[in-house]
CSV table of C-alpha atoms in Angstrom, one decimal:
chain,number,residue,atom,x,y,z
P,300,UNK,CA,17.9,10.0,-3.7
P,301,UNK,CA,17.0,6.3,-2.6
P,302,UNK,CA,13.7,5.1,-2.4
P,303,UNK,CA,12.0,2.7,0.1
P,304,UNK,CA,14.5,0.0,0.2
P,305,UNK,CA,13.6,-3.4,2.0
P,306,UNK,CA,15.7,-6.9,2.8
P,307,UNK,CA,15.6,-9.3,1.8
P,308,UNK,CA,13.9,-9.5,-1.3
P,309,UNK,CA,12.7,-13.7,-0.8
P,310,UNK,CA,12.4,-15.7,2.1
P,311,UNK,CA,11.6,-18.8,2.8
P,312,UNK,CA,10.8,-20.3,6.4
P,313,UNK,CA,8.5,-23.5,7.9
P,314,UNK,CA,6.1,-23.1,10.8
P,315,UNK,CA,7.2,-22.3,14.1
P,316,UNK,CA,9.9,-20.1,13.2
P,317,UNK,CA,10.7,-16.6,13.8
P,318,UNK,CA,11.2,-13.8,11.1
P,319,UNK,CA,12.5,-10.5,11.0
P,320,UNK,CA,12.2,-8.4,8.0
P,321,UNK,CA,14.2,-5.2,7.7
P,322,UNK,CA,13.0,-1.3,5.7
P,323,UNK,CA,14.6,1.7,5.2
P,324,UNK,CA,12.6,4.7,4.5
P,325,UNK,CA,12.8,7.2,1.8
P,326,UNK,CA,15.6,10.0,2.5
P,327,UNK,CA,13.6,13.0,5.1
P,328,UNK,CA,11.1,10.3,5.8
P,329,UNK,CA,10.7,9.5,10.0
P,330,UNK,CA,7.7,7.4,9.7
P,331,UNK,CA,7.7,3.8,8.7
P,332,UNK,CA,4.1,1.9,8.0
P,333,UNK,CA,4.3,-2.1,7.4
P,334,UNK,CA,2.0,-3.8,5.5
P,335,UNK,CA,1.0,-7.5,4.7
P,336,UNK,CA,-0.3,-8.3,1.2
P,337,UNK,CA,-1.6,-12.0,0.7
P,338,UNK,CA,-2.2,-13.1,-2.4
P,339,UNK,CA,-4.6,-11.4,-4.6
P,340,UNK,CA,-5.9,-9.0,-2.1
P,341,UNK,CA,-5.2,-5.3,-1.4
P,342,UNK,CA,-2.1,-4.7,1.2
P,343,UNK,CA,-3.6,-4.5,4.9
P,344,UNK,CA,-2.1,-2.5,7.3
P,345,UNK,CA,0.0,-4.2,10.3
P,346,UNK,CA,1.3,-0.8,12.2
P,347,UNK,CA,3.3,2.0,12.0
P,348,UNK,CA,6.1,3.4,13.8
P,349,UNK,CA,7.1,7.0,14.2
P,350,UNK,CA,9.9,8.4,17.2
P,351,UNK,CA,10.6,4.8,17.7
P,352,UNK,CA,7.3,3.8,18.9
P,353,UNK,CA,4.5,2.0,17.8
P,354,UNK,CA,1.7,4.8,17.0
P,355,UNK,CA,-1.1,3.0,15.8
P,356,UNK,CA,-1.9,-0.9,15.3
P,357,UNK,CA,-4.0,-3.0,12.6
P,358,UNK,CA,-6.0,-6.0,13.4
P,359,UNK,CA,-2.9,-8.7,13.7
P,360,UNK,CA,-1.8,-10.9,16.4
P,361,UNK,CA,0.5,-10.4,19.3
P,362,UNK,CA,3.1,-12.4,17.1
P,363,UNK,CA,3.4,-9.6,14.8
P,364,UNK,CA,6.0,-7.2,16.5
P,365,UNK,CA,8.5,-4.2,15.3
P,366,UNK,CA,10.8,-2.0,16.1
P,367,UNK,CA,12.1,1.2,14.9
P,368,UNK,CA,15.9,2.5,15.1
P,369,UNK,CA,17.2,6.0,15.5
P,370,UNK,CA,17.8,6.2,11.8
P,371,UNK,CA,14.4,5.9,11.2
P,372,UNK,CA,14.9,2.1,9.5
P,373,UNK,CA,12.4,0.0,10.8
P,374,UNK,CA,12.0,-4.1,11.3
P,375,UNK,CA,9.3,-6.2,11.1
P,376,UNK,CA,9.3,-9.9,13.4
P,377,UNK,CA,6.9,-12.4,13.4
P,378,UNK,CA,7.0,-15.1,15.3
P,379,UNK,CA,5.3,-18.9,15.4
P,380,UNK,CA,4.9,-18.1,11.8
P,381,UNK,CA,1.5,-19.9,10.5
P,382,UNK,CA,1.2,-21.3,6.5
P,383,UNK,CA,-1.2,-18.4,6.6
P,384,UNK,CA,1.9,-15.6,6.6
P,385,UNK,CA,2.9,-16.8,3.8
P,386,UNK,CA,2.4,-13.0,1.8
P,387,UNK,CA,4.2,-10.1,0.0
P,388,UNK,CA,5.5,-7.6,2.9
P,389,UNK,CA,5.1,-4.0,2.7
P,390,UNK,CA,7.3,-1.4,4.1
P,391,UNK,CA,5.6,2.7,3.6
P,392,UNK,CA,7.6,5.6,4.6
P,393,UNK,CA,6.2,9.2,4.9
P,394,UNK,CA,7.6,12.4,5.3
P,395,UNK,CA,7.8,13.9,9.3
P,396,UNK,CA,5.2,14.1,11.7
P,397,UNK,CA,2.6,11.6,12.6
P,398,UNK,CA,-1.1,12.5,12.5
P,399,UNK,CA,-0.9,13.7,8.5
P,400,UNK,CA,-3.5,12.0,6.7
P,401,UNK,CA,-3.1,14.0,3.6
P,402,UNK,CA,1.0,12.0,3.4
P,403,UNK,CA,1.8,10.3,0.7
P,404,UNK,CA,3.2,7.0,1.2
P,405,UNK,CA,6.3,5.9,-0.6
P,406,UNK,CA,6.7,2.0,-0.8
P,407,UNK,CA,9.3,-0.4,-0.8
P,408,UNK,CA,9.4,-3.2,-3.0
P,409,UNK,CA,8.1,-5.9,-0.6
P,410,UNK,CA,9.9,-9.1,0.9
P,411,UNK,CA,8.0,-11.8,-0.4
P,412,UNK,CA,7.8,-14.4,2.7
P,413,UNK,CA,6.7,-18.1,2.1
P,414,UNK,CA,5.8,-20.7,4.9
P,415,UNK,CA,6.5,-24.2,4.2
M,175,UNK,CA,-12.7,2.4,9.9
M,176,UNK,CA,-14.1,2.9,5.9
M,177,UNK,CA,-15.2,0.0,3.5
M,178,UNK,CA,-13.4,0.4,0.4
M,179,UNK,CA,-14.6,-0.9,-2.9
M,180,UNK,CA,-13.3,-1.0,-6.1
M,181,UNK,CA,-15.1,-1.8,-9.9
M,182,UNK,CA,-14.6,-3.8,-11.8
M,183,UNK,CA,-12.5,-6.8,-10.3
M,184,UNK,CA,-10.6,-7.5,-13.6
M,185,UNK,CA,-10.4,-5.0,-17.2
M,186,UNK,CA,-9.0,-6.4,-20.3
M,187,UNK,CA,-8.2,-3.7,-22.6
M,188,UNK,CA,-6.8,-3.5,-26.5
M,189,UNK,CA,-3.7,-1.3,-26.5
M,190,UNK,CA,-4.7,2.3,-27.1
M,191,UNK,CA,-7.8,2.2,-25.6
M,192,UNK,CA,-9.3,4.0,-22.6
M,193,UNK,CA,-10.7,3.0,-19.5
M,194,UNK,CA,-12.3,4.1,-16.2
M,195,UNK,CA,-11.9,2.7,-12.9
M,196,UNK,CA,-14.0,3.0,-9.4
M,197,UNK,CA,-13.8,3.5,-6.2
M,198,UNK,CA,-16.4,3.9,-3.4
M,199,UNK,CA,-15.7,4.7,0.0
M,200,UNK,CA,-18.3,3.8,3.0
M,201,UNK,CA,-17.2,7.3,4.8
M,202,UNK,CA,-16.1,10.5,3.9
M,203,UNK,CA,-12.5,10.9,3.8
M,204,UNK,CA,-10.3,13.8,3.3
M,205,UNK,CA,-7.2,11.8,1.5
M,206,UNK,CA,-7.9,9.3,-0.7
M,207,UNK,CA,-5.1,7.9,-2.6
M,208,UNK,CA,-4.8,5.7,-6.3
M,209,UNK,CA,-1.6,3.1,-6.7
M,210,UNK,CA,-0.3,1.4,-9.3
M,211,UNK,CA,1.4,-2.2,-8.4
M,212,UNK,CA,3.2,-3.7,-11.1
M,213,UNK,CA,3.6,-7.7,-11.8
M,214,UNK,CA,7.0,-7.5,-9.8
M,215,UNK,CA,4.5,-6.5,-6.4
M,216,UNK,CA,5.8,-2.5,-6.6
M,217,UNK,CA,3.4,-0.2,-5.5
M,218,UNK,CA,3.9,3.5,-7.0
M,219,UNK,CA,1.7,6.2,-5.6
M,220,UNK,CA,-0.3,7.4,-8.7
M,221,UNK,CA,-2.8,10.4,-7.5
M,222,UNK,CA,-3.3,12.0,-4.0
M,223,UNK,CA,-6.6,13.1,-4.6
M,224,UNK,CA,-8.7,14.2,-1.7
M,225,UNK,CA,-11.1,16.3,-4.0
M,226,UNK,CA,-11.4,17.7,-7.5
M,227,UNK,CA,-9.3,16.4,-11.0
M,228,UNK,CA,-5.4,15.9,-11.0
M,229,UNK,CA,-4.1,14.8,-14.4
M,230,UNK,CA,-0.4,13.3,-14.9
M,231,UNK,CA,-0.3,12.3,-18.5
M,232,UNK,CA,-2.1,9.7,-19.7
M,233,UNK,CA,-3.7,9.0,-16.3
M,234,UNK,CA,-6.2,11.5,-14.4
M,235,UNK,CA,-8.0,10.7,-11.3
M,236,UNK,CA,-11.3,12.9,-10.1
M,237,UNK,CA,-12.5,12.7,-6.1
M,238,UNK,CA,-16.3,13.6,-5.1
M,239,UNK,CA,-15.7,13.4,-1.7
M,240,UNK,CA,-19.8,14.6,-0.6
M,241,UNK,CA,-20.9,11.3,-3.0
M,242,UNK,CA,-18.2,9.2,-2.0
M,243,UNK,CA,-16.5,7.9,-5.0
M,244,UNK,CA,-13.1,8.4,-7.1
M,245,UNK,CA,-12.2,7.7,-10.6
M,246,UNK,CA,-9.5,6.6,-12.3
M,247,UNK,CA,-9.1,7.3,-15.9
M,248,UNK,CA,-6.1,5.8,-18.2
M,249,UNK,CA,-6.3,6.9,-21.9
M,250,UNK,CA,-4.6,5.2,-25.0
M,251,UNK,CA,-3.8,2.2,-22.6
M,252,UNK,CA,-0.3,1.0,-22.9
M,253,UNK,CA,0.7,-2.4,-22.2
M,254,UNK,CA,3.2,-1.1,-19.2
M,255,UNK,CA,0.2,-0.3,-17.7
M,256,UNK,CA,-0.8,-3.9,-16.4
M,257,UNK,CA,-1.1,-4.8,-13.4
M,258,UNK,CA,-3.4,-3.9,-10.1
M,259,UNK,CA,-5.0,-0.3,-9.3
M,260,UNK,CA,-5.9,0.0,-5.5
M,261,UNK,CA,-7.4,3.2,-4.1
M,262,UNK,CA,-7.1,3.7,-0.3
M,263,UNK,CA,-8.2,5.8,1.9
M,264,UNK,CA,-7.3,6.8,5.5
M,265,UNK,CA,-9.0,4.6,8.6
M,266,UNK,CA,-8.8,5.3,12.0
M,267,UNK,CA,-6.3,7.9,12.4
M,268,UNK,CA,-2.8,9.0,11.7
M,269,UNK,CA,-1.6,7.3,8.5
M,270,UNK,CA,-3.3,3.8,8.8
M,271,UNK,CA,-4.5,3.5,5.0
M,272,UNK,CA,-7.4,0.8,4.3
M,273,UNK,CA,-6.5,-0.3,0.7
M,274,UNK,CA,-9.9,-1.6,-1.7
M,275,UNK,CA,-9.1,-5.2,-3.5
M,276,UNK,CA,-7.6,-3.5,-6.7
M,277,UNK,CA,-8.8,-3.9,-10.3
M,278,UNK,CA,-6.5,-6.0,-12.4
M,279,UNK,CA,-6.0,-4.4,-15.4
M,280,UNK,CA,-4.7,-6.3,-18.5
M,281,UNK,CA,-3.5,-4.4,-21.7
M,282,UNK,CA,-2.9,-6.7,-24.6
M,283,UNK,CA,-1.2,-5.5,-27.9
């Protein structure tokens, strides 16, 4: 049974450019969380997708944007990327239903983004 | 949504020894939740622990959800257990999960 998989592992951009980052949940999972982790600090939450929408949002900019598939895999884009999105990225999947505090998130592995 | 914090910042243990780690939580929640991420940036979901004692080997976590806090203990510390403990806890609905700052946990031989 695969875990939280994310691509690509590394990835190295300059300011101004765009981004996408790509997850796919644990197997029986529907909904898909992203997270941003900057150095040193705790993961903080970006938004989470569940039946292809966007159900709740954290305290980022309009830049940060995603999308979710009909497989349940989910991306992440950023775009006008700043030095300061330069951070380890997060992908959480759940099992179904939205609204389930007591979930367990699974997580991914992280794509580790760097802004030159 | 809830402040999380987390004691101490940083724990430097001797192999074998035990430890206990904190977390306090500004509001009462009704999941709280302990990870381990290792020094490759993996987080792996330790505990779900809205209330009472779970154990899982070496590790056991305990929730007192009317004062607020969890713990976090690790016994006969191994060196594969470096790395950063975060507890989180719900915030604002659905699954959106405020993580604490961690406590970075060194085990030396």
């Amino acid at each position: 049974d695969a875990g939280v998989t994310q691509s690509p592992t590394h990835l190295i951009k300059t300011r101004g450019q765009q981004v996408t980052l790509r997850c796919s949940p644990k197997s029986g999972h529907d909904t898909v969380s992203w997270y941003q982790q900057a150095l040193g600090q705790g993961p903080q939450f970006i938004f989470q997708y569940y039946e292809e929408e966007e159900r709740q949002r954290g305290n980022f900019p309009d830049r940060f944007s995603g999308h979710q598939f009909p497989n349940y895999s989910s991306e992440l884009n950023v775009n006008a990327l700043l030095l300061g999105d330069s951070a380890l990225y997060l992908c959480a999947s759940s099992r179904p239903g939205p609204g389930r505090l007591g979930d367990t998130q699974y997580f991914g592995p992280g794509t580790r983004l760097t802004v030159l | 949504g809830i402040q999380v914090e987390q004691s101490p910042p940083d724990l430097i243990l001797q192999e074998g020894a035990n430890s206990t780690l904190r977390c306090n939580f500004s509001d009462s929640v009704n999941n709280l939740q302990w990870f381990h991420q290792n020094p490759w940036g993996q987080l792996i979901n330790l505990f779900y622990i809205p209330s009472g004692t779970k154990q899982n080997g070496r590790l056991s976590a305990t929730t007192v959800a009317t004062e607020r806090y969890s713990l976090l203990y690790i016994s006969s510390s191994q060196t594969t257990d470096s790395g950063v403990y975060f507890c989180a806890g719900p915030s604002g609905g659905y699954q959106k999960v405020t993580f604490g700052i961690g406590t970075k946990l060194q085990v030396i031989p």
